[in-house]
Coordinates of C-alpha atoms in Angstrom, one line a residue:
Chain A
M10 CA 12.6 10.8 -123.0
S11 CA 13.5 10.7 -119.3
S12 CA 17.1 10.1 -120.1
G13 CA 19.6 11.1 -117.5
D14 CA 16.8 12.2 -115.3
S15 CA 16.9 10.1 -112.1
G16 CA 13.8 11.8 -110.7
P17 CA 12.9 11.5 -107.1
S18 CA 9.9 9.2 -107.6
S19 CA 9.1 6.7 -110.2
S20 CA 5.5 7.9 -110.3
K21 CA 6.6 11.4 -111.4
Q22 CA 8.8 10.0 -114.1
L23 CA 6.0 7.9 -115.4
V24 CA 3.5 10.6 -115.5
Q25 CA 5.9 13.0 -117.1
Q26 CA 6.5 10.6 -119.9
P27 CA 4.7 12.1 -122.8
A28 CA 2.5 10.0 -125.0
A29 CA 5.3 10.0 -127.7
A30 CA 6.0 6.3 -127.6
G31 CA 3.0 5.2 -129.7
R32 CA 0.3 4.8 -127.2
S33 CA -2.4 2.4 -128.1
P34 CA -5.7 4.0 -129.2
N35 CA -7.5 2.6 -126.1
Q36 CA -5.2 4.4 -123.8
P37 CA -7.3 6.7 -121.6
P38 CA -7.2 10.2 -123.2
L39 CA -6.1 12.0 -120.1
L40 CA -3.1 9.8 -119.4
G41 CA -1.8 10.5 -122.8
A42 CA -2.5 14.1 -122.7
G43 CA 0.9 15.6 -122.4
G44 CA 2.3 15.0 -119.0
R45 CA -0.6 16.0 -116.9
K46 CA -0.2 14.8 -113.4
V47 CA -2.9 16.4 -111.2
I48 CA -6.6 16.5 -111.3
V49 CA -9.0 18.7 -109.4
L50 CA -11.7 17.2 -107.2
K51 CA -14.6 19.4 -106.1
S52 CA -16.6 18.6 -103.0
G53 CA -20.4 19.2 -102.7
D54 CA -19.7 22.4 -100.8
E55 CA -17.5 23.7 -103.6
E56 CA -14.1 23.1 -102.1
E57 CA -11.5 22.1 -104.6
F58 CA -8.6 19.8 -104.1
E59 CA -5.6 19.1 -106.3
V60 CA -4.8 15.5 -106.3
D61 CA -1.9 13.6 -107.9
L62 CA -3.4 11.5 -110.7
L63 CA -1.8 8.4 -109.4
D64 CA -3.3 9.0 -105.9
A65 CA -6.8 9.5 -107.4
M66 CA -6.4 6.1 -109.1
Q67 CA -6.8 4.5 -105.7
S68 CA -10.5 5.1 -106.2
R69 CA -12.1 2.9 -108.8
T70 CA -14.9 5.5 -109.2
L71 CA -12.4 8.2 -109.9
R72 CA -10.4 5.9 -112.2
R73 CA -13.4 5.1 -114.3
A74 CA -14.2 8.8 -114.5
I75 CA -10.7 9.7 -115.5
E76 CA -10.6 7.0 -118.1
D77 CA -13.9 8.3 -119.5
G78 CA -12.2 11.6 -120.0
C79 CA -14.0 13.5 -117.1
G80 CA -10.7 14.6 -115.5
D81 CA -10.1 17.8 -117.5
G82 CA -12.0 20.2 -115.4
P83 CA -12.7 20.0 -111.7
M84 CA -14.5 16.8 -111.1
P85 CA -17.6 17.3 -109.0
L86 CA -18.2 14.9 -106.1
P87 CA -21.5 16.3 -104.8
N88 CA -22.0 13.7 -102.0
L89 CA -18.7 14.4 -100.3
T90 CA -18.1 17.4 -98.1
G91 CA -14.9 19.4 -98.1
P92 CA -13.7 18.1 -94.7
V93 CA -14.3 14.5 -95.7
L94 CA -12.7 14.9 -99.1
A95 CA -9.7 16.6 -97.5
K96 CA -9.2 13.6 -95.2
V97 CA -9.6 11.2 -98.1
V98 CA -7.2 13.0 -100.3
E99 CA -4.6 13.0 -97.5
L100 CA -5.1 9.2 -97.1
F101 CA -4.6 8.6 -100.8
R102 CA -1.4 10.6 -100.7
R103 CA -0.1 8.6 -97.7
H104 CA -1.1 5.3 -99.3
R105 CA 0.8 5.9 -102.4
G106 CA 2.3 2.6 -103.5
D107 CA 0.2 0.6 -101.0
P108 CA -0.2 -2.9 -102.4
R109 CA -3.9 -2.9 -101.3
W110 CA -4.6 -1.0 -104.5
A111 CA -1.4 -0.9 -106.4
D112 CA -1.5 -4.6 -107.1
E113 CA -4.9 -4.1 -108.7
L114 CA -3.7 -1.2 -110.8
Q115 CA -0.7 -3.2 -112.0
E116 CA -3.0 -6.0 -113.0
T117 CA -5.1 -3.7 -115.2
E118 CA -2.3 -1.5 -116.4
K119 CA 0.4 -3.9 -117.2
E120 CA 1.6 -2.1 -120.2
G121 CA 0.6 1.4 -119.2
M122 CA 1.8 4.1 -116.9
F123 CA 2.1 1.9 -113.8
K124 CA 4.4 -0.7 -115.3
D125 CA 7.4 0.4 -113.2
Y126 CA 5.4 1.3 -110.2
A127 CA 6.6 -0.7 -107.2
P128 CA 4.1 -1.4 -104.5
Q129 CA 5.5 -1.1 -101.1
K130 CA 4.3 -2.7 -97.9
P131 CA 2.7 -0.1 -95.6
T132 CA 5.3 1.3 -93.3
A133 CA 5.0 1.9 -89.6
E134 CA 4.4 5.5 -90.5
V135 CA 1.5 4.7 -92.8
K136 CA 0.0 2.4 -90.1
G137 CA 0.4 5.2 -87.6
F138 CA -1.3 7.6 -90.0
D139 CA -4.2 5.1 -90.5
R140 CA -4.7 4.8 -86.8
E141 CA -4.8 8.5 -86.4
F142 CA -7.1 8.8 -89.5
V143 CA -9.9 6.8 -87.9
S144 CA -9.6 8.3 -84.4
V145 CA -12.8 10.2 -85.0
D146 CA -16.3 10.1 -83.7
R147 CA -19.0 7.9 -85.0
D148 CA -20.5 10.4 -87.4
A149 CA -17.2 11.2 -88.9
L150 CA -16.3 7.5 -89.3
F151 CA -19.6 6.9 -91.0
D152 CA -18.9 9.8 -93.4
L153 CA -15.6 8.2 -94.3
L154 CA -17.2 4.7 -94.7
R155 CA -19.8 6.2 -97.1
A156 CA -17.0 8.0 -98.9
A157 CA -15.1 4.7 -99.2
N158 CA -18.2 3.1 -100.6
F159 CA -18.9 5.8 -103.1
L160 CA -15.3 6.1 -104.2
E161 CA -14.7 2.3 -104.2
A162 CA -11.3 2.8 -102.7
P163 CA -10.0 -0.5 -101.2
G164 CA -7.4 1.1 -99.0
L165 CA -9.8 3.6 -97.5
L166 CA -12.4 0.9 -97.1
D167 CA -9.9 -1.3 -95.3
V168 CA -8.9 1.3 -92.8
T169 CA -12.4 2.5 -92.1
C170 CA -14.1 -1.0 -91.9
D171 CA -11.3 -2.2 -89.6
A172 CA -12.0 0.8 -87.4
A173 CA -15.7 0.1 -87.2
A174 CA -14.9 -3.6 -86.4
D175 CA -12.5 -2.5 -83.7
A176 CA -15.0 -0.2 -82.2
V177 CA -17.6 -3.0 -82.0
M178 CA -15.2 -5.5 -80.5
N179 CA -14.6 -3.6 -77.3
M180 CA -18.2 -2.6 -76.6
T181 CA -20.9 -4.1 -74.5
V182 CA -24.2 -5.2 -76.2
E183 CA -25.9 -1.9 -74.9
E184 CA -23.0 0.2 -76.2
V185 CA -23.2 -1.4 -79.6
R186 CA -26.9 -0.7 -79.8
E187 CA -26.4 2.9 -78.8
Y188 CA -23.4 3.5 -81.1
F189 CA -25.1 2.2 -84.2
G190 CA -28.7 3.3 -83.3
L191 CA -29.9 -0.3 -83.4
V192 CA -33.2 -1.3 -81.6
N193 CA -33.4 -4.2 -79.3
D194 CA -36.2 -6.2 -80.9
Y195 CA -35.9 -9.3 -78.8
T196 CA -38.5 -10.5 -76.3
P197 CA -37.0 -10.5 -72.8
E198 CA -37.0 -14.3 -72.9
E199 CA -35.1 -14.5 -76.2
E200 CA -32.6 -12.0 -75.0
A201 CA -32.0 -13.9 -71.7
A202 CA -31.5 -17.1 -73.7
L203 CA -28.9 -15.4 -76.0
R204 CA -27.1 -13.8 -73.0
K205 CA -26.9 -17.2 -71.4
Q206 CA -25.4 -18.6 -74.5
H207 CA -23.0 -15.7 -74.7
E208 CA -21.8 -16.6 -71.1
W209 CA -21.1 -20.1 -72.3
A210 CA -19.0 -19.0 -75.3
F211 CA -15.3 -19.4 -75.2
Q212 CA -13.8 -17.0 -72.7
Chain B
M23 CA -25.6 12.4 -89.4
G24 CA -28.9 12.9 -91.1
A25 CA -28.9 9.1 -91.8
E26 CA -32.3 7.7 -92.5
Q27 CA -33.1 4.9 -90.2
Q28 CA -34.2 2.1 -92.3
P29 CA -35.5 -0.8 -90.1
S30 CA -33.9 -3.3 -92.4
S31 CA -30.3 -1.9 -92.5
L32 CA -27.6 -3.8 -90.7
L33 CA -25.9 -0.6 -89.6
P34 CA -28.3 2.3 -89.9
G35 CA -26.9 5.0 -92.1
L36 CA -24.6 2.7 -94.0
P37 CA -25.1 0.7 -97.2
D38 CA -25.5 -3.0 -96.3
D39 CA -22.4 -3.9 -98.3
I40 CA -20.3 -1.7 -96.2
A41 CA -22.0 -2.8 -93.0
L42 CA -21.4 -6.4 -93.8
D43 CA -17.8 -5.6 -94.6
C44 CA -17.4 -4.1 -91.2
L45 CA -19.1 -6.9 -89.3
L46 CA -17.1 -9.6 -91.2
R47 CA -13.9 -8.1 -89.7
V48 CA -15.1 -8.3 -86.1
P49 CA -13.0 -11.1 -84.4
Y50 CA -14.8 -14.4 -83.7
S51 CA -14.5 -14.0 -79.9
S52 CA -16.9 -11.1 -80.1
H53 CA -19.6 -12.9 -82.2
S54 CA -21.5 -14.4 -79.3
G55 CA -21.9 -10.8 -77.9
L56 CA -23.0 -9.4 -81.2
R57 CA -25.7 -12.0 -81.6
C58 CA -27.4 -10.4 -78.5
V59 CA -27.7 -7.0 -80.2
C60 CA -30.7 -7.5 -82.4
R61 CA -32.4 -10.2 -84.4
Q62 CA -30.9 -9.1 -87.7
W63 CA -27.4 -9.4 -86.3
R64 CA -28.2 -12.7 -84.7
D65 CA -29.6 -14.0 -88.0
L66 CA -26.5 -12.8 -89.9
L67 CA -24.0 -14.0 -87.3
T68 CA -25.5 -17.5 -87.1
S69 CA -25.7 -18.0 -90.9
P70 CA -23.4 -20.2 -93.0
F71 CA -23.4 -17.3 -95.5
F72 CA -21.6 -15.0 -93.0
Y73 CA -18.9 -17.5 -92.2
Q74 CA -18.5 -18.3 -95.9
Q75 CA -18.0 -14.6 -96.6
R76 CA -15.4 -14.4 -93.8
R77 CA -13.5 -17.2 -95.5
N78 CA -13.8 -15.6 -98.9
S79 CA -12.7 -12.2 -97.7
G80 CA -9.7 -13.5 -95.7
A81 CA -11.2 -12.4 -92.4
A82 CA -11.7 -16.0 -91.1
E83 CA -9.7 -17.0 -88.1
S84 CA -7.9 -20.4 -87.6
L85 CA -9.0 -22.0 -84.4
V86 CA -7.5 -25.1 -82.8
C87 CA -9.6 -26.9 -80.3
L88 CA -7.8 -28.9 -77.6
I89 CA -9.0 -31.5 -75.1
Q90 CA -6.7 -30.5 -72.4
A91 CA -6.0 -31.2 -68.7
L92 CA -6.7 -28.1 -66.7
V93 CA -3.9 -26.6 -64.7
A94 CA -4.2 -24.3 -61.7
E95 CA -2.6 -20.9 -62.0
E96 CA 0.6 -20.6 -60.1
E97 CA -0.2 -19.6 -56.5
G98 CA 1.9 -16.9 -54.9
D99 CA 3.3 -16.0 -58.3
G100 CA 1.7 -12.6 -58.1
A101 CA 3.4 -11.1 -61.1
G102 CA 2.3 -13.8 -63.6
E103 CA -1.4 -13.8 -63.1
H104 CA -3.2 -14.4 -66.3
A105 CA -6.8 -13.5 -66.7
V106 CA -7.6 -16.9 -68.3
G107 CA -11.3 -16.4 -67.9
G108 CA -11.3 -13.0 -69.5
P109 CA -13.7 -10.3 -68.6
G110 CA -16.8 -11.5 -66.8
D111 CA -14.9 -14.6 -65.8
G112 CA -17.7 -16.9 -64.7
G113 CA -16.4 -20.0 -66.3
G114 CA -12.8 -19.4 -65.8
A115 CA -13.2 -19.3 -62.0
V116 CA -15.0 -22.6 -62.1
D117 CA -12.2 -24.1 -64.1
K118 CA -9.6 -22.8 -61.7
A119 CA -11.5 -24.2 -58.8
Q120 CA -11.7 -27.6 -60.5
A121 CA -8.1 -27.5 -61.5
K122 CA -7.2 -26.8 -57.9
N123 CA -9.2 -29.7 -56.8
S124 CA -7.3 -31.9 -59.2
R125 CA -4.1 -30.9 -57.4
C126 CA -5.5 -32.0 -54.1
G127 CA -5.7 -35.5 -55.5
A128 CA -9.3 -35.5 -56.8
G129 CA -8.0 -36.7 -60.2
P130 CA -7.3 -34.6 -63.3
V131 CA -10.0 -32.4 -64.8
Y132 CA -10.2 -31.8 -68.5
G133 CA -11.5 -28.8 -70.4
L134 CA -12.0 -27.7 -74.0
S135 CA -9.4 -25.0 -74.9
L136 CA -9.3 -23.0 -78.0
Y137 CA -6.2 -21.5 -79.5
N138 CA -6.8 -18.8 -82.0
A139 CA -3.8 -19.2 -84.3
T140 CA -4.8 -16.0 -86.2
L141 CA -4.9 -13.7 -83.2
R142 CA -2.6 -15.8 -81.0
E143 CA -5.2 -15.9 -78.2
W144 CA -6.1 -18.7 -75.8
R145 CA -9.6 -19.2 -74.5
R146 CA -11.6 -21.9 -72.8
L147 CA -15.1 -23.1 -73.0
P148 CA -16.6 -22.5 -69.5
S149 CA -17.4 -25.8 -67.9
K150 CA -20.7 -24.8 -66.4
G151 CA -22.9 -27.9 -66.2
Y152 CA -20.5 -29.8 -68.3
A153 CA -17.4 -31.8 -67.5
V154 CA -15.2 -32.8 -70.4
P155 CA -14.6 -36.6 -70.0
L156 CA -10.9 -37.4 -69.4
F157 CA -9.2 -38.4 -72.6
A158 CA -12.2 -37.4 -74.7
Q159 CA -11.5 -36.9 -78.4
C160 CA -12.5 -34.1 -80.7
A161 CA -13.0 -33.7 -84.4
A162 CA -14.1 -30.8 -86.5
V163 CA -16.3 -30.7 -89.5
Q164 CA -15.1 -27.7 -91.5
A165 CA -18.1 -27.4 -93.8
S166 CA -20.6 -26.9 -91.0
G167 CA -18.2 -25.3 -88.4
K168 CA -19.1 -28.0 -85.9
L169 CA -16.8 -29.4 -83.3
V170 CA -17.6 -32.8 -81.9
L171 CA -16.4 -34.1 -78.6
L172 CA -16.6 -37.9 -78.1
G173 CA -16.1 -40.6 -75.5
G174 CA -13.3 -40.8 -73.0
W175 CA -13.5 -41.6 -69.3
D176 CA -16.0 -40.5 -66.7
P177 CA -13.9 -38.1 -64.4
V178 CA -15.1 -39.9 -61.3
T179 CA -15.6 -43.6 -62.1
F180 CA -13.0 -43.7 -64.9
D181 CA -15.5 -45.8 -66.9
S182 CA -15.5 -45.3 -70.7
V183 CA -18.4 -43.1 -71.7
R184 CA -20.7 -42.8 -74.7
D185 CA -21.0 -39.0 -74.3
V186 CA -21.1 -36.8 -77.4
W187 CA -21.1 -33.0 -77.3
V188 CA -21.5 -30.8 -80.4
V189 CA -20.2 -27.3 -80.3
D190 CA -21.5 -25.3 -83.2
L191 CA -19.0 -22.6 -83.9
V192 CA -21.3 -20.9 -86.4
T193 CA -24.4 -20.5 -84.2
G194 CA -22.4 -20.5 -80.9
R195 CA -24.7 -23.2 -79.5
R196 CA -23.6 -26.4 -77.9
R197 CA -25.7 -29.4 -77.2
R198 CA -25.4 -33.0 -76.2
G199 CA -25.3 -35.2 -79.2
A200 CA -26.8 -38.7 -79.6
P201 CA -24.6 -40.9 -77.5
M202 CA -22.1 -43.3 -79.2
P203 CA -23.6 -46.7 -79.7
A204 CA -20.8 -48.2 -77.6
A205 CA -18.7 -46.7 -74.7
R206 CA -15.2 -46.1 -76.0
S207 CA -11.9 -44.6 -75.0
F208 CA -8.5 -44.4 -76.6
F209 CA -10.0 -44.9 -80.0
A210 CA -9.3 -43.5 -83.5
C211 CA -11.3 -40.5 -84.4
A212 CA -11.4 -38.1 -87.4
A213 CA -13.8 -36.1 -89.5
V214 CA -14.0 -37.2 -93.2
G215 CA -16.3 -34.9 -95.2
P216 CA -19.5 -34.3 -93.2
L217 CA -19.1 -37.3 -90.8
V218 CA -17.1 -38.0 -87.8
Y219 CA -15.7 -41.5 -87.7
V220 CA -14.7 -43.5 -84.6
A221 CA -13.1 -46.9 -84.5
G222 CA -11.3 -49.2 -82.0
G223 CA -10.3 -48.2 -78.5
H224 CA -11.5 -50.1 -75.5
D225 CA -14.8 -50.6 -73.7
N226 CA -15.6 -50.7 -70.0
Q227 CA -14.1 -54.1 -69.5
K228 CA -10.8 -53.0 -71.1
N229 CA -11.6 -55.1 -74.1
A230 CA -10.0 -53.7 -77.3
L231 CA -12.6 -53.0 -80.0
R232 CA -12.9 -53.8 -83.7
S233 CA -16.1 -51.9 -84.1
A234 CA -16.4 -48.6 -85.9
E235 CA -19.2 -46.0 -86.3
A236 CA -19.8 -42.7 -88.0
Y237 CA -21.7 -39.7 -86.5
D238 CA -23.6 -37.3 -88.6
P239 CA -23.7 -34.0 -86.6
E240 CA -26.4 -32.5 -88.9
A241 CA -28.8 -35.3 -88.4
D242 CA -27.5 -36.1 -84.9
E243 CA -27.4 -39.8 -85.9
W244 CA -25.0 -42.6 -85.6
R245 CA -24.4 -45.0 -88.5
S246 CA -22.8 -48.4 -88.0
L247 CA -19.9 -49.4 -90.1
P248 CA -18.5 -52.8 -90.7
P249 CA -15.9 -53.8 -88.1
M250 CA -12.2 -53.6 -88.7
A251 CA -10.3 -56.8 -89.2
D252 CA -8.5 -56.5 -85.9
E253 CA -9.0 -55.1 -82.4
R254 CA -7.2 -51.7 -82.0
D255 CA -6.8 -50.1 -78.6
E256 CA -4.8 -46.9 -78.5
C257 CA -4.9 -46.5 -82.2
Q258 CA -4.9 -43.1 -83.9
G259 CA -7.3 -41.9 -86.6
V260 CA -6.6 -39.5 -89.4
A261 CA -8.5 -38.3 -92.4
H262 CA -6.4 -38.9 -95.5
G263 CA -7.4 -39.0 -99.2
G264 CA -11.1 -39.0 -98.4
C265 CA -10.7 -42.1 -96.2
F266 CA -10.7 -42.7 -92.5
W267 CA -7.3 -44.3 -91.5
V268 CA -6.9 -46.2 -88.2
I269 CA -3.3 -46.6 -87.4
S270 CA -1.8 -49.4 -85.3
G271 CA -3.3 -50.1 -81.9
Y272 CA -3.3 -53.5 -80.2
G273 CA -5.6 -56.3 -79.3
T274 CA -6.9 -57.3 -75.9
D275 CA -4.4 -60.2 -75.7
S276 CA -1.4 -58.3 -76.9
Q277 CA -1.5 -55.4 -74.4
G278 CA 0.9 -52.7 -75.5
R279 CA 2.4 -54.6 -78.4
F280 CA 1.4 -52.2 -81.1
D281 CA 0.3 -53.8 -84.4
R282 CA 2.1 -52.8 -87.5
A283 CA -0.9 -52.5 -89.8
A284 CA -3.3 -49.6 -90.4
E285 CA -6.9 -50.1 -91.6
C286 CA -8.5 -47.7 -93.9
Y287 CA -12.3 -47.1 -94.4
D288 CA -13.4 -45.8 -97.7
P289 CA -16.8 -44.1 -97.4
S290 CA -17.3 -44.4 -101.2
T291 CA -17.2 -48.2 -101.1
G292 CA -18.2 -48.7 -97.4
L293 CA -15.3 -51.1 -97.0
W294 CA -12.2 -51.5 -94.9
S295 CA -8.8 -52.3 -96.4
K296 CA -5.7 -53.1 -94.5
E297 CA -2.2 -51.7 -95.1
E298 CA 0.3 -54.0 -93.6
G299 CA 3.5 -52.6 -92.2
L300 CA 2.5 -49.0 -92.3
W301 CA 3.3 -48.7 -88.6
G302 CA 6.4 -49.8 -86.9
E303 CA 9.1 -50.8 -89.3
D304 CA 11.7 -51.0 -86.6
D305 CA 12.0 -53.0 -83.4
E306 CA 10.6 -50.5 -81.0
P307 CA 7.2 -49.4 -82.4
G308 CA 5.4 -47.7 -79.6
G309 CA 2.0 -46.2 -80.1
P310 CA 0.9 -43.7 -82.7
A311 CA -1.3 -41.6 -80.5
P312 CA -0.7 -39.1 -77.7
P313 CA 1.0 -39.2 -75.2
R314 CA 3.5 -41.4 -77.0
S315 CA 3.5 -39.6 -80.4
S316 CA 1.1 -38.1 -82.8
C317 CA 0.0 -38.8 -86.4
F318 CA -1.6 -36.2 -88.6
V319 CA -2.0 -35.2 -92.2
L320 CA -0.1 -32.1 -93.2
P321 CA -1.8 -30.3 -96.0
P322 CA 0.4 -29.0 -98.8
P323 CA 1.6 -25.4 -98.2
L324 CA -1.1 -22.9 -99.0
A325 CA -1.5 -22.7 -102.7
A326 CA -2.5 -19.4 -104.3
D327 CA -5.5 -21.2 -105.6
R328 CA -7.2 -22.6 -102.6
D329 CA -9.6 -24.7 -104.5
R330 CA -7.0 -26.9 -106.1
R331 CA -7.1 -30.0 -104.1
Q332 CA -3.7 -31.4 -103.4
E333 CA -3.2 -34.4 -101.3
G334 CA -1.7 -33.9 -97.9
K335 CA 1.0 -36.1 -96.5
L336 CA 0.5 -38.6 -93.7
C337 CA 3.0 -37.6 -91.0
H338 CA 4.2 -38.8 -87.6
L339 CA 5.7 -36.7 -84.9
D340 CA 7.7 -38.3 -82.1
C341 CA 9.9 -36.8 -79.4
H342 CA 11.8 -40.0 -78.4
G343 CA 15.0 -41.8 -79.4
E344 CA 15.8 -42.5 -83.0
R345 CA 12.4 -41.5 -84.1
R346 CA 12.6 -38.0 -82.8
G347 CA 11.4 -35.6 -85.5
I348 CA 8.7 -35.5 -88.1
R349 CA 8.4 -38.4 -90.6
E350 CA 6.4 -38.5 -93.7
Y351 CA 4.9 -41.7 -95.1
D352 CA 5.7 -42.5 -98.7
P353 CA 2.8 -44.7 -99.9
K354 CA 4.7 -45.9 -103.0
E355 CA 7.8 -47.1 -101.2
R356 CA 5.8 -48.0 -98.1
K357 CA 8.3 -46.3 -96.0
W358 CA 8.6 -43.4 -93.5
K359 CA 11.1 -40.7 -94.4
A360 CA 12.5 -38.3 -91.8
V361 CA 11.6 -34.8 -93.1
D362 CA 11.9 -32.4 -90.2
G363 CA 13.1 -32.0 -86.7
V364 CA 11.1 -31.0 -83.6
P365 CA 11.9 -28.0 -81.4
E366 CA 14.8 -28.6 -79.0
C367 CA 12.8 -28.1 -75.8
L368 CA 9.9 -30.3 -76.9
K369 CA 10.6 -33.4 -74.9
S370 CA 7.4 -35.5 -74.7
S371 CA 3.7 -35.9 -74.9
P372 CA 3.2 -34.5 -78.4
C373 CA -0.3 -33.8 -79.7
A374 CA -0.2 -32.3 -83.2
A375 CA -2.8 -30.7 -85.4
P376 CA -2.5 -28.9 -88.7
V377 CA -4.0 -25.4 -88.3
A378 CA -7.0 -25.0 -90.7
G379 CA -6.4 -22.4 -93.3
S380 CA -3.0 -21.2 -92.1
G381 CA -0.4 -23.6 -93.5
E382 CA 0.9 -24.3 -90.0
L383 CA 1.2 -27.2 -87.7
L384 CA 0.5 -26.7 -84.1
V385 CA 2.1 -29.1 -81.6
M386 CA 1.3 -29.2 -77.9
G387 CA 3.8 -31.1 -75.8
S388 CA 5.9 -30.8 -72.7
D389 CA 9.4 -29.5 -72.1
E390 CA 12.1 -30.9 -69.8
E391 CA 10.3 -29.4 -66.8
Q392 CA 7.1 -31.2 -67.6
R393 CA 5.5 -27.9 -68.5
H394 CA 3.3 -28.2 -71.5
G395 CA 3.2 -25.6 -74.2
A396 CA 2.6 -25.1 -77.8
W397 CA 4.9 -24.7 -80.8
V398 CA 4.0 -23.9 -84.4
M399 CA 5.8 -25.0 -87.5
E400 CA 5.2 -23.0 -90.7
A401 CA 4.7 -25.7 -93.3
A402 CA 6.3 -23.7 -96.2
T403 CA 9.5 -22.7 -94.4
R404 CA 9.6 -25.6 -91.9
R405 CA 10.5 -23.1 -89.2
W406 CA 9.3 -23.6 -85.6
T407 CA 8.3 -20.9 -83.2
R408 CA 7.3 -21.3 -79.6
V409 CA 3.8 -20.1 -78.9
E410 CA 3.3 -18.1 -75.8
T411 CA 1.1 -20.3 -73.6
P412 CA -0.5 -18.8 -70.6
T413 CA -0.2 -20.9 -67.4
G414 CA -3.9 -22.0 -67.5
F415 CA -3.2 -23.6 -70.9
T416 CA -0.1 -25.6 -70.0
G417 CA -1.8 -28.9 -69.3
F418 CA -1.4 -32.1 -71.2
A419 CA -3.3 -32.0 -74.5
F420 CA -4.8 -35.3 -75.6
S421 CA -6.7 -34.5 -78.8
A422 CA -6.8 -31.5 -81.1
A423 CA -8.9 -30.4 -84.1
S424 CA -8.8 -27.3 -86.2
V425 CA -11.4 -25.3 -88.0
L426 CA -11.4 -22.0 -90.0
V427 CA -14.2 -19.8 -88.8

């Protein structure tokens, strides 16, 4: 099948492998459907993105949809905007092979198309990309967090939740309230007591 | 962005699952600040649920608490100034002032230090209104995240004290606990299950003690235990196999001649048993506790399945003479076996504690220049690394306990 072809990436090889070698009947239809390797995602504002099938699998939501055979036409994602989806698609591309999700895929796909897929530790480059990825304002970060939640994408979730945690870590109490739109519902006495306790915490 | 503000959501605009996931990842040192934000955050960040979730999700941090002599920062060493107190700095300044006092001959001052082995950070509990007794001991109850400080010497009179302090790492509160039924110092101390056990040591008349007690930090109550067979001053306590082990020590009439036996209290039977010859099979026994040496139980290397309970090994670390290194006790052959070395520059005063949840052993001790510092041994590879120790944390450590928070 792929004889003599030492293709550049194992993922391509795998996807290009046609369904010839007796696929089991429970194999997702799309994966067997003759070497298809990209799917199209459509944002709520009608922007379309071509995504490598393997990259889309980083999202459990997309994976379920693909396995249910919804990947033939553009897949509508009405609660994601074009700019958000563009960022997410880029992250999926950069996270290709990231063990945070590849392990999980290998677990469920032992005999399938991922069997030769080698997870790699995130490189410094990927880490740098991740940092850049979340260097955004609060609203944009929240959009990404909601996207991570909707897409059930562990890698995306990791990067965005870490960013939110990092933001909180370096803020004063007032800044945290303002940033997250939280209301101070303490009585002055309660707050004073907690502040005092805070002063006594390990410094 | 158009997010509906629901009064009940943890982070308005985000599903609670995601909000929780974000908050779980905030480092422990920021938690006391987050509790000041609003009631819902306080309730979450003081709940056992939250800390259980942190452990489940791998976000928990390994903390090692140390009862440690305070050291003044080097004066005139402008380049190496460490902000020990961190931002805000109230307590740190007090500690520094106290530590400077100690240099002027007012006697040593102890503090409670915290080494975060996950983030490699050092912190200290501000000493406002609270002086840690000299040679106090500490023990940690993992299940409730409580750290208990007990006994030691009054910093002024050098009398043994009955003081108990409970630092609740889950709620961030600390309080005085019910005092020990008897004043005690240089005793054995360890947490077994939900209780903290103490035994032996000496009282205010320098009488070695046989008595033993258990403290329940939840009920803030002491329970008396039957006494040990022998008096044991300067013994060391470890939790091993669900029992409280009291190793060696000496009686009032045999000052400094360390006994070869260990006594073991089994909470399930309420009885002591004695293991002869556990300690000191050669001619020069020495003591089992800091500053001479240190006994501890090294848990097996982290298994993939954390719930599988494997028995740890009773170990002993010594920096001196033929015993230099780490030895493991083989209960079947009733013998110590040398298993590992210690770092070249670790010369004396070891105080060792397994780091909760990390598969590491932390050892504080001093190098040839009497400067104390920390080393970490990874249990799986048995490799030592020196831990960068800021000047303010280079004092002698007497007691250590670790907890995963």
